[in-house]
Amino acid sequence: MPDPQPAVASSPWPGGRSSAQVQAQLDALVAQLRPERGGELPGYIPELANVDGDACALAVCSADGELLLAGDHAQAFSLQSMSKPFVYAQALELLGREAVHRKVDVEPTGEAFNSIVELEEDHLPYNPMINSGAIAMSALLHHADPDGAWARLRGMFSQLAGRALHIRGGIARSELSASHRNRAIAWLLRHFEVIGDDIDGALLLYTGQCALMVEVADLAVMAATLARGGVQPRTGERVLSAAHARDVLALMTTCGMYDSSGRWAYEVGIPAKSGVSGGILAVVPGRLGLAAWSPRLDAHGHSLRGQAALRALAQDWGLSLFTV
Ligand code: GLN
C-alpha cells in the first residue's frame, strides 16, 4: 500500500492562501486603485505619453511557476529601466564581476535615475540600476560583441519571459530622438574613459532594451526567476547563475527605486525595480515574483498605483525581508 498523500498540495502563496483567495485579492486591489488618478505620464519620451493612463494591472508568480493576473493584463508596455537588473546580470555572466565592476560601482546615489552629478564627481557610475551605470553596461556588452550583443540580450529577455519578446520601433525611435540627457551621460562616460568610442552603438543597445515590449505577466515571471536564484520557474530553464541573481537582488534592494530606495526598503522591504512605462517588478527571494503596471508616475519616475499595490500586498502578506 503506498503512503496516503495529502489531498491538497501545500499552497505556494503567503500564509497558505489558496489561489482563489489570492486572485480575489488582486482583483479587489485593482478595483480599489482605479479611482486613484494622481501622477503624470512621462513627457520626455514623446511616445510614452501616448498610452492609456488609466490602465492598471497586477501579476504574481509563485516560486513553482503558478501565475495569477488581474486588471488590464493583456496590454503591452515597454520594459524601460526594468531591463537594467537583467542587463547587469548578462554583463556579469559574460564578463565576470571583476571586469564589470571596473566600469560600475555598487552604491546608491540618492539622486534621480538620469542624474549626471555623481558621475561628474567620482568618474564612475554609482550602480547599474541608474542610467549612467546601465549605459556603461550596454557599452561593455556592445564592445565585447558588436554584432551579437542585441540578439544575445533579446534572447535572455525572451528566456526570462518564456516567450519571444520584440521591441516597438516607435518607442525606440521616439526615445532616441529625445535622448539628449542619455547622450550627455554617454559622452561624459567617454570623457572619463569608462566607455570607448562607439557611443551610438552603446546607446542603440540601451534604447533597444528599454523598448522591449512586455505584459505584466512577463514582469512577474522575470521577478520569480530572480526569486528562484536564476531558474525560470515556468520553463525550468536556468537563465542566470545563482551568484549573479544574488548580486542583482542586492542592488535592487539598495538602488532599484533610485532616490526613494530607502523609503521603499522601509515601507515595502523587498527588492524591486521600476521603469518609466509605469511597471514595477519586485522579488521575495525563494518565494514570489510580483509585478504591477499603471502608467502615471510620481516625481521619482515610479508608478503611483503600482507602488500602492505592491505596498498593500507586502504589508498584508508580511513580505518585508526585515520582518522577524
Ligand atoms: N529609457 C528610459 C531613460 O533612459 C528609462 C528610464 C526609466 O525607466 N527610469 O530615461
CSV table of C-alpha atoms and ligand atoms in Angstrom, one decimal:
chain,number,residue,atom,x,y,z
A,1,MET,CA,0.0,0.0,0.0
A,2,PRO,CA,1.5,3.4,-0.9
A,3,ASP,CA,1.6,6.0,1.8
A,4,PRO,CA,-1.5,8.2,1.7
A,5,GLN,CA,-0.7,11.5,0.1
A,6,PRO,CA,-2.3,14.7,1.4
A,7,ALA,CA,-5.3,15.5,-0.8
A,8,VAL,CA,-4.2,19.2,-1.5
A,9,ALA,CA,-0.6,20.2,-2.1
A,10,SER,CA,0.6,23.0,0.2
A,11,SER,CA,-0.2,26.4,-1.1
A,12,PRO,CA,2.7,28.4,-2.7
A,13,TRP,CA,1.1,31.7,-1.7
A,14,PRO,CA,1.9,33.6,1.5
A,15,GLY,CA,0.0,32.5,4.7
A,16,GLY,CA,-1.2,29.3,2.9
A,17,ARG,CA,-3.8,31.4,1.0
A,18,SER,CA,-5.5,29.5,-1.9
A,19,SER,CA,-5.0,30.6,-5.5
A,20,ALA,CA,-8.7,31.7,-5.5
A,21,GLN,CA,-8.1,33.9,-2.4
A,22,VAL,CA,-5.1,35.5,-4.0
A,23,GLN,CA,-6.9,36.0,-7.2
A,24,ALA,CA,-9.8,37.7,-5.4
A,25,GLN,CA,-7.4,39.9,-3.5
A,26,LEU,CA,-5.6,41.0,-6.7
A,27,ASP,CA,-9.0,41.8,-8.4
A,28,ALA,CA,-10.1,43.8,-5.4
A,29,LEU,CA,-6.9,45.7,-5.3
A,30,VAL,CA,-7.2,46.7,-9.0
A,31,ALA,CA,-10.8,47.9,-8.4
A,32,GLN,CA,-9.6,49.9,-5.3
A,33,LEU,CA,-6.8,51.5,-7.3
A,34,ARG,CA,-8.9,52.6,-10.3
A,35,PRO,CA,-10.2,55.8,-8.8
A,36,GLU,CA,-6.6,56.9,-7.9
A,37,ARG,CA,-5.8,59.4,-10.7
A,38,GLY,CA,-2.7,61.1,-9.4
A,39,GLY,CA,0.6,61.3,-11.1
A,40,GLU,CA,1.8,62.2,-14.6
A,41,LEU,CA,2.8,60.4,-17.8
A,42,PRO,CA,6.5,60.9,-18.6
A,43,GLY,CA,6.8,63.8,-21.0
A,44,TYR,CA,10.5,63.4,-22.0
A,45,ILE,CA,9.9,60.3,-24.2
A,46,PRO,CA,7.1,61.5,-26.5
A,47,GLU,CA,5.8,58.0,-27.4
A,48,LEU,CA,5.3,57.1,-23.7
A,49,ALA,CA,2.7,59.8,-23.3
A,50,ASN,CA,0.6,58.1,-26.0
A,51,VAL,CA,-0.7,55.4,-23.6
A,52,ASP,CA,-3.9,54.7,-21.7
A,53,GLY,CA,-3.0,56.4,-18.4
A,54,ASP,CA,-6.0,54.7,-16.7
A,55,ALA,CA,-4.7,51.2,-17.3
A,56,CYS,CA,-3.9,49.1,-14.3
A,57,ALA,CA,-2.7,45.5,-14.0
A,58,LEU,CA,-1.2,43.2,-11.4
A,59,ALA,CA,0.5,39.8,-11.5
A,60,VAL,CA,2.1,37.4,-9.1
A,61,CYS,CA,4.1,34.3,-9.9
A,62,SER,CA,4.9,31.7,-7.3
A,63,ALA,CA,8.3,30.0,-7.0
A,64,ASP,CA,6.9,26.9,-8.6
A,65,GLY,CA,5.6,29.0,-11.6
A,66,GLU,CA,1.9,29.5,-10.8
A,67,LEU,CA,0.8,32.8,-12.3
A,68,LEU,CA,-2.2,34.9,-11.4
A,69,LEU,CA,-3.2,38.1,-13.3
A,70,ALA,CA,-5.6,40.9,-12.6
A,71,GLY,CA,-6.8,44.1,-14.4
A,72,ASP,CA,-5.6,45.2,-17.8
A,73,HIS,CA,-3.0,42.4,-18.0
A,74,ALA,CA,-3.3,41.9,-21.8
A,75,GLN,CA,-1.9,45.3,-22.5
A,76,ALA,CA,1.7,45.6,-23.6
A,77,PHE,CA,4.1,48.3,-22.5
A,78,SER,CA,7.9,48.9,-22.7
A,79,LEU,CA,10.4,47.4,-20.3
A,80,GLN,CA,12.3,50.7,-19.8
A,81,SER,CA,14.5,50.6,-16.7
A,82,MET,CA,13.2,47.2,-15.5
A,83,SER,CA,15.7,45.9,-18.1
A,84,LYS,CA,18.6,47.2,-16.0
A,85,PRO,CA,18.9,44.4,-13.4
A,86,PHE,CA,19.0,41.8,-16.1
A,87,VAL,CA,21.4,43.6,-18.4
A,88,TYR,CA,23.7,44.0,-15.4
A,89,ALA,CA,23.3,40.2,-14.9
A,90,GLN,CA,24.1,39.4,-18.5
A,91,ALA,CA,27.3,41.5,-18.2
A,92,LEU,CA,28.3,39.5,-15.1
A,93,GLU,CA,27.5,36.3,-16.9
A,94,LEU,CA,29.6,37.1,-19.9
A,95,LEU,CA,32.5,39.1,-18.5
A,96,GLY,CA,32.6,38.3,-14.8
A,97,ARG,CA,32.4,40.5,-11.7
A,98,GLU,CA,35.9,41.9,-11.9
A,99,ALA,CA,35.6,43.3,-15.4
A,100,VAL,CA,32.0,44.6,-14.8
A,101,HIS,CA,32.9,46.4,-11.6
A,102,ARG,CA,35.8,48.2,-13.2
A,103,LYS,CA,33.0,50.1,-15.0
A,104,VAL,CA,30.4,50.4,-12.3
A,105,ASP,CA,30.2,50.7,-8.5
A,106,VAL,CA,27.5,49.2,-6.2
A,107,GLU,CA,26.5,52.3,-4.2
A,108,PRO,CA,23.1,54.1,-4.1
A,109,THR,CA,23.2,57.7,-5.4
A,110,GLY,CA,20.3,59.5,-3.6
A,111,GLU,CA,19.9,61.1,-7.0
A,112,ALA,CA,17.4,60.8,-9.8
A,113,PHE,CA,17.8,57.9,-12.3
A,114,ASN,CA,19.2,60.1,-15.0
A,115,SER,CA,21.5,62.2,-12.8
A,116,ILE,CA,24.9,63.3,-14.0
A,117,VAL,CA,26.2,64.9,-10.8
A,118,GLU,CA,27.7,61.9,-9.1
A,119,LEU,CA,29.4,60.8,-12.4
A,120,GLU,CA,30.9,64.3,-12.7
A,121,GLU,CA,32.3,64.0,-9.1
A,122,ASP,CA,33.5,60.4,-9.0
A,123,HIS,CA,34.0,59.5,-12.7
A,124,LEU,CA,32.4,56.0,-12.3
A,125,PRO,CA,28.7,55.3,-12.4
A,126,TYR,CA,27.5,54.5,-8.9
A,127,ASN,CA,25.4,51.4,-9.7
A,128,PRO,CA,23.9,49.6,-12.8
A,129,MET,CA,20.3,50.4,-11.8
A,130,ILE,CA,20.6,54.1,-13.0
A,131,ASN,CA,21.1,55.4,-16.5
A,132,SER,CA,24.8,56.1,-16.3
A,133,GLY,CA,25.5,52.6,-14.9
A,134,ALA,CA,23.2,50.9,-17.4
A,135,ILE,CA,24.7,52.8,-20.4
A,136,ALA,CA,28.1,51.6,-19.1
A,137,MET,CA,26.8,48.0,-19.1
A,138,SER,CA,25.4,48.4,-22.6
A,139,ALA,CA,28.7,49.8,-23.8
A,140,LEU,CA,30.5,46.8,-22.2
A,141,LEU,CA,28.2,44.3,-23.9
A,142,HIS,CA,28.4,46.1,-27.2
A,143,HIS,CA,32.2,46.4,-27.1
A,144,ALA,CA,32.5,42.6,-26.3
A,145,ASP,CA,30.4,41.6,-29.3
A,146,PRO,CA,29.2,44.5,-31.5
A,147,ASP,CA,27.4,42.2,-33.9
A,148,GLY,CA,25.9,39.7,-31.5
A,149,ALA,CA,25.1,41.8,-28.4
A,150,TRP,CA,21.5,42.7,-29.4
A,151,ALA,CA,20.5,39.1,-30.3
A,152,ARG,CA,22.0,37.8,-27.1
A,153,LEU,CA,20.3,40.5,-25.0
A,154,ARG,CA,16.9,39.9,-26.6
A,155,GLY,CA,17.5,36.2,-26.3
A,156,MET,CA,18.0,36.5,-22.5
A,157,PHE,CA,14.8,38.6,-22.1
A,158,SER,CA,12.9,36.1,-24.1
A,159,GLN,CA,14.2,33.2,-21.9
A,160,LEU,CA,13.3,35.2,-18.8
A,161,ALA,CA,9.7,35.8,-20.1
A,162,GLY,CA,9.4,32.3,-21.5
A,163,ARG,CA,8.3,33.7,-24.9
A,164,ALA,CA,9.9,35.7,-27.7
A,165,LEU,CA,9.9,39.4,-26.9
A,166,HIS,CA,10.2,42.2,-29.5
A,167,ILE,CA,10.9,45.9,-29.5
A,168,ARG,CA,8.4,48.5,-30.6
A,169,GLY,CA,10.5,50.6,-33.1
A,170,GLY,CA,8.3,53.7,-32.5
A,171,ILE,CA,9.3,53.8,-28.8
A,172,ALA,CA,13.0,53.3,-29.5
A,173,ARG,CA,13.0,55.9,-32.2
A,174,SER,CA,11.0,58.3,-30.0
A,175,GLU,CA,13.4,57.9,-27.2
A,176,LEU,CA,16.5,58.2,-29.5
A,177,SER,CA,15.1,61.4,-30.9
A,178,ALA,CA,14.9,62.9,-27.5
A,179,SER,CA,17.7,61.2,-25.6
A,180,HIS,CA,19.9,64.3,-25.2
A,181,ARG,CA,20.5,63.6,-21.5
A,182,ASN,CA,21.5,60.0,-22.0
A,183,ARG,CA,23.8,61.2,-24.8
A,184,ALA,CA,25.4,63.6,-22.4
A,185,ILE,CA,25.8,60.8,-19.9
A,186,ALA,CA,27.4,58.6,-22.6
A,187,TRP,CA,29.8,61.4,-23.6
A,188,LEU,CA,30.8,62.0,-20.0
A,189,LEU,CA,31.4,58.3,-19.6
A,190,ARG,CA,33.6,58.5,-22.7
A,191,HIS,CA,35.4,61.5,-21.3
A,192,PHE,CA,36.2,59.6,-18.1
A,193,GLU,CA,37.2,56.6,-20.2
A,194,VAL,CA,34.6,54.3,-18.7
A,195,ILE,CA,33.4,53.5,-22.2
A,196,GLY,CA,35.0,53.6,-25.7
A,197,ASP,CA,34.3,55.5,-28.8
A,198,ASP,CA,31.2,53.7,-30.0
A,199,ILE,CA,28.7,56.0,-28.2
A,200,ASP,CA,26.0,55.3,-30.8
A,201,GLY,CA,26.3,51.5,-30.5
A,202,ALA,CA,26.0,51.7,-26.8
A,203,LEU,CA,23.0,54.0,-26.9
A,204,LEU,CA,21.3,51.9,-29.5
A,205,LEU,CA,21.6,48.8,-27.3
A,206,TYR,CA,20.5,50.7,-24.3
A,207,THR,CA,17.5,52.1,-26.0
A,208,GLY,CA,16.6,48.8,-27.5
A,209,GLN,CA,16.5,47.1,-24.2
A,210,CYS,CA,14.2,49.9,-22.9
A,211,ALA,CA,11.8,49.4,-25.9
A,212,LEU,CA,11.3,45.7,-25.5
A,213,MET,CA,7.5,45.1,-25.1
A,214,VAL,CA,6.2,43.1,-22.2
A,215,GLU,CA,3.0,42.4,-20.3
A,216,VAL,CA,2.6,42.4,-16.6
A,217,ALA,CA,2.8,38.6,-16.5
A,218,ASP,CA,6.3,38.8,-18.1
A,219,LEU,CA,7.5,41.0,-15.3
A,220,ALA,CA,6.1,38.7,-12.6
A,221,VAL,CA,7.8,35.7,-14.2
A,222,MET,CA,11.1,37.6,-14.6
A,223,ALA,CA,10.8,38.6,-10.9
A,224,ALA,CA,10.1,35.0,-10.0
A,225,THR,CA,13.2,33.9,-11.9
A,226,LEU,CA,15.2,36.1,-9.6
A,227,ALA,CA,13.3,34.7,-6.6
A,228,ARG,CA,14.3,31.2,-7.8
A,229,GLY,CA,18.0,32.2,-8.0
A,230,GLY,CA,18.1,32.4,-11.8
A,231,VAL,CA,15.8,29.5,-12.8
A,232,GLN,CA,12.8,30.5,-14.8
A,233,PRO,CA,10.0,28.8,-12.8
A,234,ARG,CA,7.7,28.1,-15.7
A,235,THR,CA,10.2,26.6,-18.2
A,236,GLY,CA,12.6,25.2,-15.6
A,237,GLU,CA,15.5,26.7,-17.6
A,238,ARG,CA,18.4,28.3,-15.7
A,239,VAL,CA,18.8,31.8,-17.2
A,240,LEU,CA,21.2,33.3,-14.7
A,241,SER,CA,23.7,31.8,-12.2
A,242,ALA,CA,22.6,31.8,-8.5
A,243,ALA,CA,25.6,34.0,-7.6
A,244,HIS,CA,24.6,36.7,-10.2
A,245,ALA,CA,20.9,36.6,-9.2
A,246,ARG,CA,22.1,37.3,-5.7
A,247,ASP,CA,24.2,40.3,-6.9
A,248,VAL,CA,21.2,41.6,-8.8
A,249,LEU,CA,18.9,41.3,-5.8
A,250,ALA,CA,21.3,43.1,-3.6
A,251,LEU,CA,21.5,46.1,-5.9
A,252,MET,CA,17.7,46.1,-6.5
A,253,THR,CA,17.4,46.4,-2.7
A,254,THR,CA,19.7,49.3,-2.3
A,255,CYS,CA,19.3,51.1,-5.7
A,256,GLY,CA,16.3,49.7,-7.6
A,257,MET,CA,14.0,52.6,-6.6
A,258,TYR,CA,16.7,55.3,-7.1
A,259,ASP,CA,16.3,58.1,-4.7
A,260,SER,CA,13.3,56.6,-3.0
A,261,SER,CA,15.1,53.2,-2.4
A,262,GLY,CA,15.3,54.0,1.3
A,263,ARG,CA,11.6,54.7,1.8
A,264,TRP,CA,10.8,51.6,-0.3
A,265,ALA,CA,13.0,49.4,1.9
A,266,TYR,CA,11.3,50.9,5.0
A,267,GLU,CA,7.7,50.6,3.8
A,268,VAL,CA,7.8,47.6,1.5
A,269,GLY,CA,11.1,45.8,2.3
A,270,ILE,CA,11.7,43.7,-0.8
A,271,PRO,CA,14.0,44.2,-3.8
A,272,ALA,CA,12.3,46.0,-6.7
A,273,LYS,CA,12.9,47.8,-9.9
A,274,SER,CA,10.7,50.3,-11.7
A,275,GLY,CA,10.5,51.7,-15.2
A,276,VAL,CA,9.1,55.0,-16.6
A,277,SER,CA,6.5,53.0,-18.6
A,278,GLY,CA,4.8,52.5,-15.2
A,279,GLY,CA,5.9,49.0,-14.4
A,280,ILE,CA,7.4,47.7,-11.2
A,281,LEU,CA,8.7,44.3,-10.5
A,282,ALA,CA,9.5,43.0,-7.0
A,283,VAL,CA,11.0,39.8,-5.6
A,284,VAL,CA,10.5,37.8,-2.4
A,285,PRO,CA,13.7,35.6,-2.6
A,286,GLY,CA,12.8,31.9,-2.6
A,287,ARG,CA,9.1,32.6,-2.7
A,288,LEU,CA,7.5,35.0,-5.2
A,289,GLY,CA,7.7,37.4,-8.1
A,290,LEU,CA,5.3,40.4,-8.0
A,291,ALA,CA,4.5,42.9,-10.7
A,292,ALA,CA,2.3,46.0,-11.1
A,293,TRP,CA,1.7,48.3,-14.1
A,294,SER,CA,-0.1,51.6,-14.3
A,295,PRO,CA,1.4,54.4,-16.4
A,296,ARG,CA,1.0,57.5,-14.2
A,297,LEU,CA,4.2,58.3,-12.3
A,298,ASP,CA,5.4,60.1,-9.2
A,299,ALA,CA,8.2,62.6,-9.2
A,300,HIS,CA,10.8,59.9,-8.9
A,301,GLY,CA,9.5,58.1,-12.1
A,302,HIS,CA,7.7,55.3,-10.3
A,303,SER,CA,4.1,54.2,-11.0
A,304,LEU,CA,1.9,55.7,-8.3
A,305,ARG,CA,-0.7,52.9,-8.4
A,306,GLY,CA,2.0,50.3,-8.9
A,307,GLN,CA,3.7,51.4,-5.7
A,308,ALA,CA,0.4,51.4,-3.8
A,309,ALA,CA,-0.5,47.9,-5.0
A,310,LEU,CA,2.9,46.4,-4.0
A,311,ARG,CA,3.0,48.2,-0.7
A,312,ALA,CA,-0.5,46.9,0.1
A,313,LEU,CA,0.4,43.3,-0.8
A,314,ALA,CA,3.7,43.4,1.0
A,315,GLN,CA,2.1,44.7,4.2
A,316,ASP,CA,-0.9,42.4,4.1
A,317,TRP,CA,1.2,39.3,3.2
A,318,GLY,CA,4.0,40.2,5.6
A,319,LEU,CA,6.6,40.1,2.8
A,320,SER,CA,9.2,42.6,4.1
A,321,LEU,CA,12.6,40.8,4.4
A,322,PHE,CA,13.2,42.7,7.6
A,323,THR,CA,10.2,41.2,9.4
A,324,VAL,CA,11.4,38.9,12.2
B,1,GLN,N1,14.6,54.7,-21.3
B,1,GLN,C1,14.5,55.5,-20.1
B,1,GLN,C2,15.6,56.5,-20.0
B,1,GLN,O1,16.7,56.3,-20.4
B,1,GLN,C3,14.5,54.6,-18.9
B,1,GLN,C4,14.3,55.4,-17.6
B,1,GLN,C5,13.5,54.6,-16.6
B,1,GLN,O2,12.7,53.8,-16.9
B,1,GLN,N2,13.6,55.1,-15.3
B,1,GLN,O3,15.4,57.6,-19.5
